PDB file of C-alpha atoms in Angstrom:
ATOM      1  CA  UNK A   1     -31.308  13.001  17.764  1.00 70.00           C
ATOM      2  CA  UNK A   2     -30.744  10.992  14.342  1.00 72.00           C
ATOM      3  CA  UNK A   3     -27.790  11.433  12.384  1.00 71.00           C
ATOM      4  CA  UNK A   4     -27.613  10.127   8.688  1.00 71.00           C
ATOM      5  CA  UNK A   5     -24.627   9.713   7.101  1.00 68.00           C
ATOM      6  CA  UNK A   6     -24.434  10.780   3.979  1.00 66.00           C
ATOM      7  CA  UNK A   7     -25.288   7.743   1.202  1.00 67.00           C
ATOM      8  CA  UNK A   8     -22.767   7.673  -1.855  1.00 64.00           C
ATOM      9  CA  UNK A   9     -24.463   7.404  -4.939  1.00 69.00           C
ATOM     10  CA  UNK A  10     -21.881   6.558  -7.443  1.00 79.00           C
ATOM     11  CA  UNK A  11     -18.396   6.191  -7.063  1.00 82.00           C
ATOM     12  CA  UNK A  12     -16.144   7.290  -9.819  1.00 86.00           C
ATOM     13  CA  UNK A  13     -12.747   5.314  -9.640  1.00 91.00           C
ATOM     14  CA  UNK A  14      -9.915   6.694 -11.555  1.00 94.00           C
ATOM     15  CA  UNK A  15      -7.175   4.563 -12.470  1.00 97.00           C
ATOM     16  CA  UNK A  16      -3.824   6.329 -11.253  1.00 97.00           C
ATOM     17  CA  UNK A  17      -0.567   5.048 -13.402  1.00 97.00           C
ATOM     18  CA  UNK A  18       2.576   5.509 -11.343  1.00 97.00           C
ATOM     19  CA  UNK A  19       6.138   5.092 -12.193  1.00 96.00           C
ATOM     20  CA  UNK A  20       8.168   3.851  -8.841  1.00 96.00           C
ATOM     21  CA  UNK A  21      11.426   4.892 -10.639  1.00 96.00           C
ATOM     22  CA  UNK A  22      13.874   6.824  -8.103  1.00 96.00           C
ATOM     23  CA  UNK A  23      11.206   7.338  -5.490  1.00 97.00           C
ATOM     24  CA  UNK A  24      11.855   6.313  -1.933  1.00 97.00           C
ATOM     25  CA  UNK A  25       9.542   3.792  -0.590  1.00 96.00           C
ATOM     26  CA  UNK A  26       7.881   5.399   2.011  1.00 96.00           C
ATOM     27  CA  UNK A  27       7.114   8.420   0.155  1.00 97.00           C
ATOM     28  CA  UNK A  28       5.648   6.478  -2.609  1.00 98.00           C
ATOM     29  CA  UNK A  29       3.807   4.334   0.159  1.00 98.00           C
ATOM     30  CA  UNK A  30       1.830   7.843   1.312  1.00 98.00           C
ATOM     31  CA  UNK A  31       0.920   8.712  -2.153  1.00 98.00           C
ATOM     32  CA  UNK A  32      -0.722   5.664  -2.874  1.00 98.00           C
ATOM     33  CA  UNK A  33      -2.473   4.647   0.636  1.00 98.00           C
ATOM     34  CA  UNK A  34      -3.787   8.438  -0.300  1.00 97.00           C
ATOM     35  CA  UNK A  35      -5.308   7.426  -3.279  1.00 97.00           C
ATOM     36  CA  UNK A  36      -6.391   3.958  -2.533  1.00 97.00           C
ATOM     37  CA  UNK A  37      -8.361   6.012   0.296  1.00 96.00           C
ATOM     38  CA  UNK A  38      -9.822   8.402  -1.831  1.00 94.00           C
ATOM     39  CA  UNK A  39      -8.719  11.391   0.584  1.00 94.00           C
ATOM     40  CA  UNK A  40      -7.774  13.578  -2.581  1.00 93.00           C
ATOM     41  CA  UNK A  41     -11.438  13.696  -3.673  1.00 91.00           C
ATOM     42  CA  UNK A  42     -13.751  16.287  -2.455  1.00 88.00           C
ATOM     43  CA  UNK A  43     -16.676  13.231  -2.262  1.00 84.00           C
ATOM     44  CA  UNK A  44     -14.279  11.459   0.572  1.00 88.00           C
ATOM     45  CA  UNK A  45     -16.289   9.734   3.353  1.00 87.00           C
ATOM     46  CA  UNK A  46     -14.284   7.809   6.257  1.00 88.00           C
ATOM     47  CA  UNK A  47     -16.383   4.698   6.610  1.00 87.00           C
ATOM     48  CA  UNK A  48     -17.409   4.414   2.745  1.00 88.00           C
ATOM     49  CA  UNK A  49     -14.920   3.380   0.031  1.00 90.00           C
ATOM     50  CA  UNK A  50     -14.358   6.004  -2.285  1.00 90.00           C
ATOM     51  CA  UNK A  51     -11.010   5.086  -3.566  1.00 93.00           C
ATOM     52  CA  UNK A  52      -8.803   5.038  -7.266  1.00 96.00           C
ATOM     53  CA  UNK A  53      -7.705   1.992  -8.638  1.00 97.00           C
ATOM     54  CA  UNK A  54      -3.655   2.502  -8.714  1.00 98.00           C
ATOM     55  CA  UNK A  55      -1.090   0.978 -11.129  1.00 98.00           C
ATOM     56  CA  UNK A  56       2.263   0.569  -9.762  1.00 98.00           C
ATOM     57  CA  UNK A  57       4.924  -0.042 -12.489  1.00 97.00           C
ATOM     58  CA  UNK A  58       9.055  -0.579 -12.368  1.00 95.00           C
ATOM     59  CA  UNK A  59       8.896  -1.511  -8.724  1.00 96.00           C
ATOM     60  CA  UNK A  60      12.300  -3.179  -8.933  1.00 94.00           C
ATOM     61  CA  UNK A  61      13.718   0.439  -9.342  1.00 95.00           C
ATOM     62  CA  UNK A  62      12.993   1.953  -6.183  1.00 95.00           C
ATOM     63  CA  UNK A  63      15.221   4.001  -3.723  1.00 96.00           C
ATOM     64  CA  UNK A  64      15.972   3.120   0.002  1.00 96.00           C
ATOM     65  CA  UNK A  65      16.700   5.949   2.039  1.00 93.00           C
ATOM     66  CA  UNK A  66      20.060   5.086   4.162  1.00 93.00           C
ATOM     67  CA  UNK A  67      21.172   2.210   4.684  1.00 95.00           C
ATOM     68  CA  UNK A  68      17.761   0.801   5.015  1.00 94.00           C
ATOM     69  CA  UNK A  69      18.179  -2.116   2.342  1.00 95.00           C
ATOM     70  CA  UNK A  70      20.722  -3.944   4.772  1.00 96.00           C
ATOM     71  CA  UNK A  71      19.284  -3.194   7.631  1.00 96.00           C
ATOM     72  CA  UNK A  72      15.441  -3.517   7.772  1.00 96.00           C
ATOM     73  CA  UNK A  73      14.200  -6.543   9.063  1.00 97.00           C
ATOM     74  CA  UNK A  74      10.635  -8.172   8.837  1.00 96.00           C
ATOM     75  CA  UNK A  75       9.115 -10.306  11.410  1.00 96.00           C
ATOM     76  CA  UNK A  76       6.321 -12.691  11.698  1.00 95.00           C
ATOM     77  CA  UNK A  77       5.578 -14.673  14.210  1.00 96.00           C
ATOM     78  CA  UNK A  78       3.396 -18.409  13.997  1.00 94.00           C
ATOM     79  CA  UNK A  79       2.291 -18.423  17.582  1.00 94.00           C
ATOM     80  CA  UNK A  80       3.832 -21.337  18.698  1.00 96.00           C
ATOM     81  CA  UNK A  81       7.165 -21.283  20.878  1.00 96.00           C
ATOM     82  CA  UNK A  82      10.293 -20.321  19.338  1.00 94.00           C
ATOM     83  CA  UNK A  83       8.920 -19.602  15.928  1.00 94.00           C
ATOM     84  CA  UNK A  84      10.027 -16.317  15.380  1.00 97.00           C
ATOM     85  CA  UNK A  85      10.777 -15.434  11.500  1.00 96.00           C
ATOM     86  CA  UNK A  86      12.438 -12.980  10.206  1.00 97.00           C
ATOM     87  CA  UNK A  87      13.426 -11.781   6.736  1.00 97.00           C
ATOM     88  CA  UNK A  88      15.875  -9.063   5.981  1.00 97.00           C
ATOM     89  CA  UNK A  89      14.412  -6.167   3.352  1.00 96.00           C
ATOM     90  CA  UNK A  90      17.712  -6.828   0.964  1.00 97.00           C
ATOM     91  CA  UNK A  91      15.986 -10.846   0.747  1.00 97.00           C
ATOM     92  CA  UNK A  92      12.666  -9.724   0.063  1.00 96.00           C
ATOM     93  CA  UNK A  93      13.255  -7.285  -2.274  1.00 96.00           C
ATOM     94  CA  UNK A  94      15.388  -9.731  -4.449  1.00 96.00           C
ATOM     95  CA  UNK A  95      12.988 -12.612  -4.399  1.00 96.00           C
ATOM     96  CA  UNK A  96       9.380 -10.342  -4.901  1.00 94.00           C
ATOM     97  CA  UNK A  97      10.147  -6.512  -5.287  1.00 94.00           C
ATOM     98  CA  UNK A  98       6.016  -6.284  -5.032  1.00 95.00           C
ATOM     99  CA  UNK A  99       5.760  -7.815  -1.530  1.00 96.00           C
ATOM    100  CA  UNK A 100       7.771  -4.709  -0.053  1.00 97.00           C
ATOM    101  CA  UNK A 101       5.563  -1.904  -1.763  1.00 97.00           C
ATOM    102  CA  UNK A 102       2.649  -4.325  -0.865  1.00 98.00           C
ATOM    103  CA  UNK A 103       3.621  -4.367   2.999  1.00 97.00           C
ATOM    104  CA  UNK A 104       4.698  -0.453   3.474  1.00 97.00           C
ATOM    105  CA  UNK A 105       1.373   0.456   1.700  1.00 98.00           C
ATOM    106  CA  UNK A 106      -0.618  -2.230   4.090  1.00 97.00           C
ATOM    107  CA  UNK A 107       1.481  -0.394   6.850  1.00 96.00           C
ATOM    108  CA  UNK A 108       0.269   2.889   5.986  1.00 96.00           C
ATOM    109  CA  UNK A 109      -3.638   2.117   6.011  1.00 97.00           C
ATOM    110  CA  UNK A 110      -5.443   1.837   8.952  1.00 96.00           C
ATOM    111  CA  UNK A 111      -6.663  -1.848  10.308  1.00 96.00           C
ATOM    112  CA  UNK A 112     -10.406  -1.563   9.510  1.00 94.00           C
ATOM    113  CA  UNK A 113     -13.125  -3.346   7.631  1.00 95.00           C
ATOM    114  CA  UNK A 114     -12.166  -1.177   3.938  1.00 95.00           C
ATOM    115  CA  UNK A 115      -9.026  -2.274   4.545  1.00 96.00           C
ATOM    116  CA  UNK A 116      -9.196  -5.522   2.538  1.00 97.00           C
ATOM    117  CA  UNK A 117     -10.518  -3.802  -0.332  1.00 95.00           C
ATOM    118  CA  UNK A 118      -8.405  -1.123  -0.545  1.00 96.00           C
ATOM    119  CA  UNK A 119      -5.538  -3.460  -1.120  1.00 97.00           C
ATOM    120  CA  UNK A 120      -7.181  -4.851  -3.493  1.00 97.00           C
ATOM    121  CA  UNK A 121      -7.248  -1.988  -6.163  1.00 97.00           C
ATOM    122  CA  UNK A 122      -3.633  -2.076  -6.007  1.00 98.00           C
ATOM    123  CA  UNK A 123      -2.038  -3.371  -9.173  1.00 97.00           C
ATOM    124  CA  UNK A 124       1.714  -4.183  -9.992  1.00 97.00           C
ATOM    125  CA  UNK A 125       2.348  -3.842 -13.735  1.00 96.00           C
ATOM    126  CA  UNK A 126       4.886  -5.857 -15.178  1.00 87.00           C
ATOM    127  CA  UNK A 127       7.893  -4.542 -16.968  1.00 77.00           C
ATOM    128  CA  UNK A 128      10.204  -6.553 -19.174  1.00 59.00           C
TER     129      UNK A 128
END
């Protein structure tokens, strides 16, 4: 039996402007791994990539839910011995408000091959 998926023909991405102003981070995290998916679209097809482009301005003015922004911790790890590094959320967000969205939304998607380019389409605007 021979199953054919579906081919996409064209892809219509719409850009999405989104003001981060008093939203929580994780809820603004879903909303835009859902359109960087394309899972809103009636056209959406798991293993093509069918996605919006999304524009993420006034990051700096985002909510933490709790007590979250002393508390959260990132690690990474080099792989050698001892070389565990961690950053607190209240650091990060001081020295690149971007990196935080750009980590909770990378948390969000699923580790596959679309991944990569997913990430891509999503843009930080710059506010003065």
């Amino acid at each position: 039996m021979i199953k054919a998926t579906k081919p996409i023909t064209k892809i219509n991405r719409i850009r999405h402007d989104i003001d981060a102003t008093g939203i929580y981070l994780g809820r603004l995290a879903v909303q835009i791994a859902v359109l960087l998916r394309g899972k809103n679209k009636t056209s959406y097809t798991p293993n093509a990539d069918c996605g919006d482009t999304v524009f993420v301005s006034n990051v700096n003015k985002l909510k933490f839910s709790g007590n979250k922004i002393n508390q959260k911790i990132y690690y990474r790890h080099s792989g050698y011995i001892g070389n565990l590094k961690e950053t607190k959320l209240k650091d990060l967000f001081k020295n690149n408000t971007e990196k935080v969205l750009y980590k909770a939304v990378s948390g969000m998607l699923p580790d596959n091959r679309l991944k990569d380019n997913w990430l891509k389409r999503l843009k930080f605007v710059k506010n003065d």
